[in-house]
Amino acid sequence: MSSTLAKIAEIEAEMARTQKNKATAHHLGLLKARLAKLRSGGGPGEGFDVAKTGDARIGFVGFPSVGKSTLLSNLAGVYSEVAAYEFTTLTTVPGVIRYKGAKIQLLDLPGIIEGAKDGKGRGRQVIAVARTCNLILIVLDVLKPLGHKKIIENELEGFGIRLNSKPPNIGFKKKDKGGINLTATCPQSELDAETVKSILAEYKIHNADVTLRSDATADDLIDVVEGNRVYIPCIYVLNKIDQISIEELDIIYKVPHCVPISAHHRWNFDDLLEKIWDYLKLVRIYTKPKGQLPDYTSPVVLPYSRTTVEDFCMKIHKNLIKEFKYALVWGLSVKHNPQKVGKDHTLEDEDVIQIVKK
C-alpha cells in the first residue's frame, strides 16, 4: 500500500507546486487523472455493514468532539458511547427517527478524517457506507468550521462522493476505432482537444466520442470517465451556537446549505429536520382500501426519482404489478379527483391511491 501512498503524496505535491494558468492546464489535467486512478485502486474494506432500513438513510460526518454523538443521541434517542477522542464510535449504531410519516435511518460515519482515503483508520469501510446515504450531514464546530469543512469535503471527494452537485453534462462513449472525437456545444475555458486526449490516454482510451455540453473542467471529465461517482446532497450543521453572538448567528444563516444548532441545548432541531426533509425530497403516498378512508398514519414513502404507480406497487409487493388493472388517484398529480391512471402515471407528495386489481 505504501508505494501507492508515496505516489499519491508525490503527485499532490507536484500539483501544489504547479501554478494554475492556461499553459499548465494540460499538465494539471494529466496529474489529476493519475491521482484519480491511484485513489480508485484497492479493495473494499470489510466489517462495516449496516442493514438498510427505513425510507432514507442519513450519514453524519464530523471530527471527534464536535458534538456529533450528542446530536445523534438527542435526535434519535440512540445511545452511542460518547467520548471526545479519535476513533471511538467504530461500530455504527443506526438510529431511526420517524418524521412526517417517513422512517429515516441516522448513521454515524466514524473516522472519516485526514488519511482515511489512504486506508488509515477504518476509513474505507465507512466510505462504502457513506456512498449509500441519501443525504450527508457534516457536523462542524461553529468556532472552527472552515478548516474542518475543507478536510472532510476533500476526504469525501477523494472517495468519489460529490456533494450538492449534479453529474457533469458530458457525453462520453467508447468506440472500437476512429480516435478521439471531441465536440463542444459551448466555449470551453479549461479543456481543449489535446488535454482531453491525454486524460483519456491515461485510462488507455484512444477511441471515444466526447461531447462537452457545459464549460467543463478536467475533474468533470475524470468523473465521467471513472463513472463510479455518487452525487449526494449535503447539509452543514454548525453546532455549539450557544458560544457565539447573535450577530455571528445572522451571518451563518445566510450561508447556503447551513443550519446552525446547539446539540447540547437541542436548539433549532425543528429547522434542521425541516431542511433534512427538503433535501431528501421524499414522496409520501397514502393508501386507500376500497370503501374505506385513506390511511394517513403510515404512508408508502418513495424516493423522488422513482414515483410512478409501478414504483409504488413494487414497494408494496412485487407481485402486485402482475394483478394491477388500474389505479384511482386523488391529489396534486391528477386533474380530476379521483382520476383513473395506469402504471406509468407519476405520483406527487401526499397523493392518495387505490389500486384496482384484475
mmCIF file of C-alpha atoms in Angstrom:
data_model
loop_
_atom_site.group_PDB
_atom_site.id
_atom_site.type_symbol
_atom_site.label_atom_id
_atom_site.label_comp_id
_atom_site.label_asym_id
_atom_site.label_seq_id
_atom_site.Cartn_x
_atom_site.Cartn_y
_atom_site.Cartn_z
ATOM 1 C CA MET A 1 0.000 0.000 0.000
ATOM 2 C CA SER A 2 2.771 2.422 0.982
ATOM 3 C CA SER A 3 4.165 2.806 -2.522
ATOM 4 C CA THR A 4 0.728 3.939 -3.724
ATOM 5 C CA LEU A 5 0.595 6.395 -0.836
ATOM 6 C CA ALA A 6 4.028 7.709 -1.754
ATOM 7 C CA LYS A 7 2.911 8.191 -5.360
ATOM 8 C CA ILE A 8 -0.250 9.972 -4.243
ATOM 9 C CA ALA A 9 1.775 12.292 -1.999
ATOM 10 C CA GLU A 10 4.236 12.948 -4.803
ATOM 11 C CA ILE A 11 1.528 13.915 -7.289
ATOM 12 C CA GLU A 12 -0.266 16.061 -4.715
ATOM 13 C CA ALA A 13 2.996 17.877 -4.014
ATOM 14 C CA GLU A 14 3.615 18.459 -7.704
ATOM 15 C CA MET A 15 0.083 19.808 -8.152
ATOM 16 C CA ALA A 16 0.599 22.182 -5.236
ATOM 17 C CA ARG A 17 3.839 23.446 -6.826
ATOM 18 C CA THR A 18 2.326 23.959 -10.256
ATOM 19 C CA GLN A 19 0.872 27.386 -10.965
ATOM 20 C CA LYS A 20 -2.604 27.356 -12.436
ATOM 21 C CA ASN A 21 -2.724 29.004 -15.829
ATOM 22 C CA LYS A 22 -3.516 28.346 -19.480
ATOM 23 C CA ALA A 23 -0.059 26.877 -20.128
ATOM 24 C CA THR A 24 -0.176 24.372 -17.266
ATOM 25 C CA ALA A 25 -3.857 23.366 -17.570
ATOM 26 C CA HIS A 26 -2.884 20.419 -19.732
ATOM 27 C CA HIS A 27 -0.247 19.176 -17.288
ATOM 28 C CA LEU A 28 -2.559 19.600 -14.277
ATOM 29 C CA GLY A 29 -5.298 17.687 -16.060
ATOM 30 C CA LEU A 30 -2.917 14.772 -16.512
ATOM 31 C CA LEU A 31 -1.851 14.834 -12.868
ATOM 32 C CA LYS A 32 -5.482 14.857 -11.773
ATOM 33 C CA ALA A 33 -6.209 11.801 -13.909
ATOM 34 C CA ARG A 34 -3.208 9.951 -12.437
ATOM 35 C CA LEU A 35 -4.319 10.825 -8.925
ATOM 36 C CA ALA A 36 -7.879 9.659 -9.528
ATOM 37 C CA LYS A 37 -6.580 6.351 -10.907
ATOM 38 C CA LEU A 38 -4.321 5.728 -7.907
ATOM 39 C CA ARG A 39 -7.090 6.502 -5.474
ATOM 40 C CA SER A 40 -9.718 4.304 -7.073
ATOM 41 C CA GLY A 41 -7.486 1.230 -6.711
ATOM 42 C CA GLY A 42 -7.608 -1.081 -3.715
ATOM 43 C CA GLY A 43 -10.307 -3.425 -2.495
ATOM 44 C CA PRO A 44 -13.320 -2.529 -0.390
ATOM 45 C CA GLY A 45 -12.965 -2.579 3.381
ATOM 46 C CA GLU A 46 -14.653 -5.259 5.389
ATOM 47 C CA GLY A 47 -16.669 -5.474 8.585
ATOM 48 C CA PHE A 48 -18.583 -2.256 8.401
ATOM 49 C CA ASP A 49 -22.002 -3.083 7.057
ATOM 50 C CA VAL A 50 -25.304 -1.701 8.109
ATOM 51 C CA ALA A 51 -28.597 -3.147 7.026
ATOM 52 C CA LYS A 52 -30.567 -0.519 5.144
ATOM 53 C CA THR A 53 -33.846 0.014 6.897
ATOM 54 C CA GLY A 54 -36.395 2.761 6.595
ATOM 55 C CA ASP A 55 -37.185 5.061 3.689
ATOM 56 C CA ALA A 56 -33.966 7.072 3.635
ATOM 57 C CA ARG A 57 -30.539 6.994 5.145
ATOM 58 C CA ILE A 58 -28.591 9.964 6.504
ATOM 59 C CA GLY A 59 -24.876 9.776 7.253
ATOM 60 C CA PHE A 60 -23.347 12.007 9.925
ATOM 61 C CA VAL A 61 -19.742 13.001 9.388
ATOM 62 C CA GLY A 62 -17.634 15.133 11.689
ATOM 63 C CA PHE A 63 -14.401 15.419 13.610
ATOM 64 C CA PRO A 64 -14.211 13.923 17.099
ATOM 65 C CA SER A 65 -15.714 16.146 19.797
ATOM 66 C CA VAL A 66 -17.730 18.452 17.551
ATOM 67 C CA GLY A 67 -20.898 17.173 19.207
ATOM 68 C CA LYS A 68 -21.876 14.661 16.544
ATOM 69 C CA SER A 69 -22.744 11.908 19.040
ATOM 70 C CA THR A 70 -24.725 14.337 21.185
ATOM 71 C CA LEU A 71 -26.667 15.433 18.134
ATOM 72 C CA LEU A 72 -27.357 11.839 17.113
ATOM 73 C CA SER A 73 -28.468 10.719 20.543
ATOM 74 C CA ASN A 74 -30.624 13.800 21.034
ATOM 75 C CA LEU A 75 -32.207 13.419 17.600
ATOM 76 C CA ALA A 76 -32.855 9.723 17.831
ATOM 77 C CA GLY A 77 -32.511 8.817 21.441
ATOM 78 C CA VAL A 78 -29.852 6.415 20.187
ATOM 79 C CA TYR A 79 -27.273 5.960 22.806
ATOM 80 C CA SER A 80 -23.851 5.879 21.270
ATOM 81 C CA GLU A 81 -20.854 5.773 23.590
ATOM 82 C CA VAL A 82 -19.707 9.392 23.700
ATOM 83 C CA ALA A 83 -16.000 10.040 24.113
ATOM 84 C CA ALA A 84 -14.060 13.010 22.856
ATOM 85 C CA TYR A 85 -11.042 11.244 21.404
ATOM 86 C CA GLU A 86 -10.419 9.926 17.922
ATOM 87 C CA PHE A 87 -11.988 6.773 16.509
ATOM 88 C CA THR A 88 -14.289 5.841 19.340
ATOM 89 C CA THR A 89 -17.614 5.264 17.601
ATOM 90 C CA LEU A 90 -16.466 2.385 15.481
ATOM 91 C CA THR A 91 -19.459 0.145 15.115
ATOM 92 C CA THR A 92 -22.331 2.140 13.740
ATOM 93 C CA VAL A 93 -25.446 2.081 15.795
ATOM 94 C CA PRO A 94 -28.105 3.283 13.430
ATOM 95 C CA GLY A 95 -30.937 5.236 14.976
ATOM 96 C CA VAL A 96 -34.250 5.552 13.216
ATOM 97 C CA ILE A 97 -36.435 8.600 13.514
ATOM 98 C CA ARG A 98 -39.972 8.994 12.235
ATOM 99 C CA TYR A 99 -40.602 12.321 10.602
ATOM 100 C CA LYS A 100 -43.726 13.237 8.653
ATOM 101 C CA GLY A 101 -44.559 9.555 8.499
ATOM 102 C CA ALA A 102 -41.228 8.535 6.943
ATOM 103 C CA LYS A 103 -38.717 6.255 8.664
ATOM 104 C CA ILE A 104 -35.307 7.862 8.398
ATOM 105 C CA GLN A 105 -32.155 5.995 9.372
ATOM 106 C CA LEU A 106 -29.431 8.028 11.078
ATOM 107 C CA LEU A 107 -25.913 6.669 10.737
ATOM 108 C CA ASP A 108 -22.775 7.790 12.427
ATOM 109 C CA LEU A 109 -19.897 7.539 9.970
ATOM 110 C CA PRO A 110 -16.874 7.442 12.242
ATOM 111 C CA GLY A 111 -13.319 8.304 11.447
ATOM 112 C CA ILE A 112 -13.628 9.982 8.078
ATOM 113 C CA ILE A 113 -10.645 12.032 8.998
ATOM 114 C CA GLU A 114 -7.478 13.057 7.214
ATOM 115 C CA GLY A 115 -5.856 9.960 5.829
ATOM 116 C CA ALA A 116 -8.958 7.769 5.782
ATOM 117 C CA LYS A 117 -8.917 7.725 1.996
ATOM 118 C CA ASP A 118 -5.356 6.445 2.087
ATOM 119 C CA GLY A 119 -6.521 3.416 4.059
ATOM 120 C CA LYS A 120 -5.812 4.731 7.550
ATOM 121 C CA GLY A 121 -8.231 4.111 10.393
ATOM 122 C CA ARG A 122 -11.427 2.351 9.430
ATOM 123 C CA GLY A 123 -11.875 4.843 6.644
ATOM 124 C CA ARG A 124 -12.517 2.544 3.710
ATOM 125 C CA GLN A 125 -15.445 0.634 5.121
ATOM 126 C CA VAL A 126 -17.026 3.799 6.390
ATOM 127 C CA ILE A 127 -16.842 5.367 2.957
ATOM 128 C CA ALA A 128 -18.562 2.399 1.352
ATOM 129 C CA VAL A 129 -21.487 3.058 3.680
ATOM 130 C CA ALA A 130 -21.298 6.815 3.121
ATOM 131 C CA ARG A 131 -21.779 6.240 -0.605
ATOM 132 C CA THR A 132 -25.157 4.598 0.063
ATOM 133 C CA CYS A 133 -26.575 7.560 2.009
ATOM 134 C CA ASN A 134 -29.354 9.712 0.585
ATOM 135 C CA LEU A 135 -28.067 12.742 2.456
ATOM 136 C CA ILE A 136 -24.872 13.583 4.300
ATOM 137 C CA LEU A 137 -24.772 15.848 7.333
ATOM 138 C CA ILE A 138 -21.372 17.360 8.024
ATOM 139 C CA VAL A 139 -21.282 18.398 11.668
ATOM 140 C CA LEU A 140 -18.928 21.310 12.299
ATOM 141 C CA ASP A 141 -17.896 23.234 15.373
ATOM 142 C CA VAL A 142 -19.071 26.788 14.800
ATOM 143 C CA LEU A 143 -15.828 28.119 16.326
ATOM 144 C CA LYS A 144 -13.557 26.395 13.808
ATOM 145 C CA PRO A 145 -15.757 25.434 10.898
ATOM 146 C CA LEU A 146 -13.778 26.200 7.776
ATOM 147 C CA GLY A 147 -10.648 24.123 8.285
ATOM 148 C CA HIS A 148 -12.692 21.073 9.219
ATOM 149 C CA LYS A 149 -15.139 21.609 6.385
ATOM 150 C CA LYS A 150 -12.374 21.613 3.763
ATOM 151 C CA ILE A 151 -10.730 18.466 5.158
ATOM 152 C CA ILE A 152 -13.980 16.492 5.296
ATOM 153 C CA GLU A 153 -15.017 17.623 1.815
ATOM 154 C CA ASN A 154 -11.628 16.576 0.440
ATOM 155 C CA GLU A 155 -11.989 13.171 2.067
ATOM 156 C CA LEU A 156 -15.421 12.581 0.573
ATOM 157 C CA GLU A 157 -14.361 13.944 -2.815
ATOM 158 C CA GLY A 158 -11.390 11.579 -2.838
ATOM 159 C CA PHE A 159 -13.828 8.699 -2.481
ATOM 160 C CA GLY A 160 -15.926 9.696 -5.435
ATOM 161 C CA ILE A 161 -18.674 11.358 -3.414
ATOM 162 C CA ARG A 162 -19.807 14.680 -4.877
ATOM 163 C CA LEU A 163 -21.700 16.976 -2.519
ATOM 164 C CA ASN A 164 -24.585 19.214 -3.593
ATOM 165 C CA SER A 165 -23.684 18.937 -7.249
ATOM 166 C CA LYS A 166 -25.164 17.395 -10.359
ATOM 167 C CA PRO A 167 -23.375 14.962 -12.664
ATOM 168 C CA PRO A 168 -21.302 16.881 -15.255
ATOM 169 C CA ASN A 169 -23.103 17.478 -18.532
ATOM 170 C CA ILE A 170 -20.659 15.479 -20.632
ATOM 171 C CA GLY A 171 -21.464 12.794 -23.160
ATOM 172 C CA PHE A 172 -18.889 10.012 -23.216
ATOM 173 C CA LYS A 173 -18.960 6.903 -25.391
ATOM 174 C CA LYS A 174 -16.095 4.473 -26.010
ATOM 175 C CA LYS A 175 -15.702 3.043 -29.522
ATOM 176 C CA ASP A 176 -13.518 0.444 -31.265
ATOM 177 C CA LYS A 177 -11.878 2.795 -33.751
ATOM 178 C CA GLY A 178 -11.904 6.341 -35.083
ATOM 179 C CA GLY A 179 -9.783 8.094 -32.479
ATOM 180 C CA ILE A 180 -10.975 10.715 -30.035
ATOM 181 C CA ASN A 181 -13.807 12.791 -31.414
ATOM 182 C CA LEU A 182 -14.414 15.947 -29.352
ATOM 183 C CA THR A 183 -17.466 18.190 -29.744
ATOM 184 C CA ALA A 184 -18.177 21.179 -27.529
ATOM 185 C CA THR A 185 -21.587 22.840 -27.659
ATOM 186 C CA CYS A 186 -20.319 25.903 -25.784
ATOM 187 C CA PRO A 187 -16.978 27.697 -25.235
ATOM 188 C CA GLN A 188 -14.504 25.816 -23.017
ATOM 189 C CA SER A 189 -12.229 27.684 -20.618
ATOM 190 C CA GLU A 190 -10.191 24.669 -19.470
ATOM 191 C CA LEU A 191 -10.462 21.660 -21.779
ATOM 192 C CA ASP A 192 -9.071 21.541 -25.291
ATOM 193 C CA ALA A 193 -8.654 18.564 -27.650
ATOM 194 C CA GLU A 194 -5.096 17.935 -26.501
ATOM 195 C CA THR A 195 -5.954 17.864 -22.789
ATOM 196 C CA VAL A 196 -8.963 15.609 -23.364
ATOM 197 C CA LYS A 197 -6.818 13.232 -25.418
ATOM 198 C CA SER A 198 -4.089 12.970 -22.805
ATOM 199 C CA ILE A 199 -6.539 12.477 -19.906
ATOM 200 C CA LEU A 200 -8.223 9.670 -21.845
ATOM 201 C CA ALA A 201 -4.824 8.222 -22.743
ATOM 202 C CA GLU A 202 -4.100 7.884 -19.013
ATOM 203 C CA TYR A 203 -7.072 5.497 -18.941
ATOM 204 C CA LYS A 204 -5.795 3.749 -22.074
ATOM 205 C CA ILE A 205 -8.772 5.056 -24.031
ATOM 206 C CA HIS A 206 -7.837 6.036 -27.581
ATOM 207 C CA ASN A 207 -11.218 5.820 -29.329
ATOM 208 C CA ALA A 208 -14.216 7.679 -27.965
ATOM 209 C CA ASP A 209 -16.843 10.330 -28.614
ATOM 210 C CA VAL A 210 -16.783 13.145 -26.069
ATOM 211 C CA THR A 211 -19.445 15.860 -26.025
ATOM 212 C CA LEU A 212 -18.983 18.819 -23.671
ATOM 213 C CA ARG A 213 -22.389 20.422 -23.109
ATOM 214 C CA SER A 214 -21.233 22.860 -20.460
ATOM 215 C CA ASP A 215 -17.980 24.617 -19.604
ATOM 216 C CA ALA A 216 -16.279 21.548 -18.153
ATOM 217 C CA THR A 217 -13.166 21.076 -16.026
ATOM 218 C CA ALA A 218 -10.571 18.302 -16.091
ATOM 219 C CA ASP A 219 -12.160 16.999 -12.872
ATOM 220 C CA ASP A 220 -15.568 16.797 -14.569
ATOM 221 C CA LEU A 221 -14.123 14.739 -17.420
ATOM 222 C CA ILE A 222 -12.319 12.416 -14.994
ATOM 223 C CA ASP A 223 -15.553 11.904 -13.030
ATOM 224 C CA VAL A 224 -17.357 10.872 -16.195
ATOM 225 C CA VAL A 225 -14.580 8.516 -17.308
ATOM 226 C CA GLU A 226 -14.238 6.893 -13.877
ATOM 227 C CA GLY A 227 -18.009 6.566 -13.846
ATOM 228 C CA ASN A 228 -18.307 5.476 -10.224
ATOM 229 C CA ARG A 229 -19.198 8.832 -8.716
ATOM 230 C CA VAL A 230 -22.201 9.304 -6.467
ATOM 231 C CA TYR A 231 -23.983 12.638 -6.153
ATOM 232 C CA ILE A 232 -25.345 13.228 -2.670
ATOM 233 C CA PRO A 233 -26.996 16.311 -1.180
ATOM 234 C CA CYS A 234 -25.295 17.650 1.936
ATOM 235 C CA ILE A 235 -26.202 19.902 4.871
ATOM 236 C CA TYR A 236 -23.581 21.579 7.041
ATOM 237 C CA VAL A 237 -24.667 21.509 10.661
ATOM 238 C CA LEU A 238 -22.925 24.207 12.679
ATOM 239 C CA ASN A 239 -23.005 23.104 16.296
ATOM 240 C CA LYS A 240 -22.354 24.952 19.569
ATOM 241 C CA ILE A 241 -24.130 28.172 18.568
ATOM 242 C CA ASP A 242 -24.599 28.848 22.286
ATOM 243 C CA GLN A 243 -20.966 30.018 22.158
ATOM 244 C CA ILE A 244 -21.375 32.810 19.599
ATOM 245 C CA SER A 245 -23.101 36.189 19.349
ATOM 246 C CA ILE A 246 -26.428 36.934 17.682
ATOM 247 C CA GLU A 247 -24.595 38.977 15.002
ATOM 248 C CA GLU A 248 -22.440 35.993 14.085
ATOM 249 C CA LEU A 249 -25.531 33.789 14.004
ATOM 250 C CA ASP A 250 -27.183 36.133 11.488
ATOM 251 C CA ILE A 251 -24.205 35.714 9.158
ATOM 252 C CA ILE A 252 -24.317 31.907 9.421
ATOM 253 C CA TYR A 253 -27.989 31.904 8.476
ATOM 254 C CA LYS A 254 -27.061 33.350 5.086
ATOM 255 C CA VAL A 255 -24.577 30.581 4.219
ATOM 256 C CA PRO A 256 -26.053 28.104 1.716
ATOM 257 C CA HIS A 257 -26.735 24.519 2.898
ATOM 258 C CA CYS A 258 -26.041 25.513 6.529
ATOM 259 C CA VAL A 259 -28.110 25.016 9.668
ATOM 260 C CA PRO A 260 -26.892 26.416 12.998
ATOM 261 C CA ILE A 261 -27.851 24.336 16.061
ATOM 262 C CA SER A 262 -26.897 23.516 19.598
ATOM 263 C CA ALA A 263 -26.903 19.738 20.033
ATOM 264 C CA HIS A 264 -26.476 20.055 23.765
ATOM 265 C CA HIS A 265 -29.361 22.500 24.325
ATOM 266 C CA ARG A 266 -31.418 20.985 21.496
ATOM 267 C CA TRP A 267 -31.805 24.399 19.867
ATOM 268 C CA ASN A 268 -33.102 24.712 16.337
ATOM 269 C CA PHE A 269 -33.713 20.988 15.775
ATOM 270 C CA ASP A 270 -37.009 21.805 14.028
ATOM 271 C CA ASP A 271 -35.148 23.903 11.426
ATOM 272 C CA LEU A 272 -32.677 21.083 10.919
ATOM 273 C CA LEU A 273 -35.400 18.462 10.453
ATOM 274 C CA GLU A 274 -37.261 20.704 8.030
ATOM 275 C CA LYS A 275 -34.099 21.180 5.936
ATOM 276 C CA ILE A 276 -33.370 17.440 6.066
ATOM 277 C CA TRP A 277 -36.869 16.828 4.741
ATOM 278 C CA ASP A 278 -36.337 19.368 1.934
ATOM 279 C CA TYR A 279 -33.066 17.794 0.852
ATOM 280 C CA LEU A 280 -34.324 14.201 0.974
ATOM 281 C CA LYS A 281 -37.166 15.051 -1.435
ATOM 282 C CA LEU A 282 -39.228 12.069 -0.327
ATOM 283 C CA VAL A 283 -42.706 11.486 -1.709
ATOM 284 C CA ARG A 284 -45.429 10.181 0.621
ATOM 285 C CA ILE A 285 -48.304 8.212 -0.854
ATOM 286 C CA TYR A 286 -51.354 7.294 1.251
ATOM 287 C CA THR A 287 -53.208 4.101 0.512
ATOM 288 C CA LYS A 288 -56.976 3.852 0.408
ATOM 289 C CA PRO A 289 -58.632 0.462 0.625
ATOM 290 C CA LYS A 290 -61.937 0.308 -1.298
ATOM 291 C CA GLY A 291 -64.810 1.775 0.653
ATOM 292 C CA GLN A 292 -62.600 2.996 3.499
ATOM 293 C CA LEU A 293 -60.890 6.221 4.467
ATOM 294 C CA PRO A 294 -57.263 6.739 3.411
ATOM 295 C CA ASP A 295 -54.652 5.629 5.946
ATOM 296 C CA TYR A 296 -52.815 8.841 6.792
ATOM 297 C CA THR A 297 -50.726 7.311 9.568
ATOM 298 C CA SER A 298 -48.350 5.135 7.542
ATOM 299 C CA PRO A 299 -47.609 6.467 4.078
ATOM 300 C CA VAL A 300 -45.714 4.474 1.489
ATOM 301 C CA VAL A 301 -42.574 6.578 1.007
ATOM 302 C CA LEU A 302 -40.832 6.740 -2.374
ATOM 303 C CA PRO A 303 -37.558 8.423 -3.421
ATOM 304 C CA TYR A 304 -38.228 11.415 -5.718
ATOM 305 C CA SER A 305 -36.518 9.707 -8.656
ATOM 306 C CA ARG A 306 -38.927 6.763 -8.618
ATOM 307 C CA THR A 307 -42.515 7.842 -8.080
ATOM 308 C CA THR A 308 -44.633 6.132 -10.725
ATOM 309 C CA VAL A 309 -47.625 3.973 -9.836
ATOM 310 C CA GLU A 310 -45.484 0.996 -10.828
ATOM 311 C CA ASP A 311 -42.752 2.042 -8.358
ATOM 312 C CA PHE A 312 -45.451 2.314 -5.700
ATOM 313 C CA CYS A 313 -46.674 -1.215 -6.457
ATOM 314 C CA MET A 314 -43.125 -2.620 -6.366
ATOM 315 C CA LYS A 315 -42.555 -1.047 -2.960
ATOM 316 C CA ILE A 316 -45.591 -2.855 -1.547
ATOM 317 C CA HIS A 317 -45.084 -6.244 -3.187
ATOM 318 C CA LYS A 318 -43.507 -7.298 -6.448
ATOM 319 C CA ASN A 319 -46.493 -9.461 -7.387
ATOM 320 C CA LEU A 320 -48.905 -6.555 -7.129
ATOM 321 C CA ILE A 321 -47.961 -5.235 -10.560
ATOM 322 C CA LYS A 322 -48.978 -8.535 -12.184
ATOM 323 C CA GLU A 323 -52.512 -8.205 -10.815
ATOM 324 C CA PHE A 324 -52.689 -4.457 -11.489
ATOM 325 C CA LYS A 325 -55.601 -3.255 -13.637
ATOM 326 C CA TYR A 326 -55.643 0.479 -12.944
ATOM 327 C CA ALA A 327 -55.387 2.881 -10.027
ATOM 328 C CA LEU A 328 -57.588 5.665 -8.696
ATOM 329 C CA VAL A 329 -55.623 8.696 -7.570
ATOM 330 C CA TRP A 330 -56.600 11.771 -5.583
ATOM 331 C CA GLY A 331 -54.143 14.638 -5.182
ATOM 332 C CA LEU A 332 -51.777 17.043 -6.915
ATOM 333 C CA SER A 333 -50.695 14.698 -9.702
ATOM 334 C CA VAL A 334 -54.180 14.466 -11.263
ATOM 335 C CA LYS A 335 -56.649 16.925 -12.793
ATOM 336 C CA HIS A 336 -59.791 15.176 -11.505
ATOM 337 C CA ASN A 337 -60.348 13.614 -8.095
ATOM 338 C CA PRO A 338 -60.284 10.689 -8.310
ATOM 339 C CA GLN A 339 -58.680 10.021 -11.672
ATOM 340 C CA LYS A 340 -58.158 6.657 -13.303
ATOM 341 C CA VAL A 341 -54.462 6.147 -14.130
ATOM 342 C CA GLY A 342 -52.157 3.472 -15.488
ATOM 343 C CA LYS A 343 -48.882 2.163 -14.075
ATOM 344 C CA ASP A 344 -46.740 4.859 -15.753
ATOM 345 C CA HIS A 345 -48.503 7.758 -14.021
ATOM 346 C CA THR A 346 -46.158 9.856 -11.848
ATOM 347 C CA LEU A 347 -47.364 10.492 -8.300
ATOM 348 C CA GLU A 348 -46.801 13.603 -6.168
ATOM 349 C CA ASP A 349 -46.219 14.036 -2.445
ATOM 350 C CA GLU A 350 -49.298 13.210 -0.340
ATOM 351 C CA ASP A 351 -51.346 11.719 -3.177
ATOM 352 C CA VAL A 352 -53.944 9.140 -2.180
ATOM 353 C CA ILE A 353 -54.093 5.947 -4.230
ATOM 354 C CA GLN A 354 -56.415 2.967 -4.556
ATOM 355 C CA ILE A 355 -55.217 0.015 -6.626
ATOM 356 C CA VAL A 356 -57.826 -1.875 -8.622
ATOM 357 C CA LYS A 357 -56.784 -5.443 -9.423
ATOM 358 C CA LYS A 358 -57.676 -7.565 -12.428
#
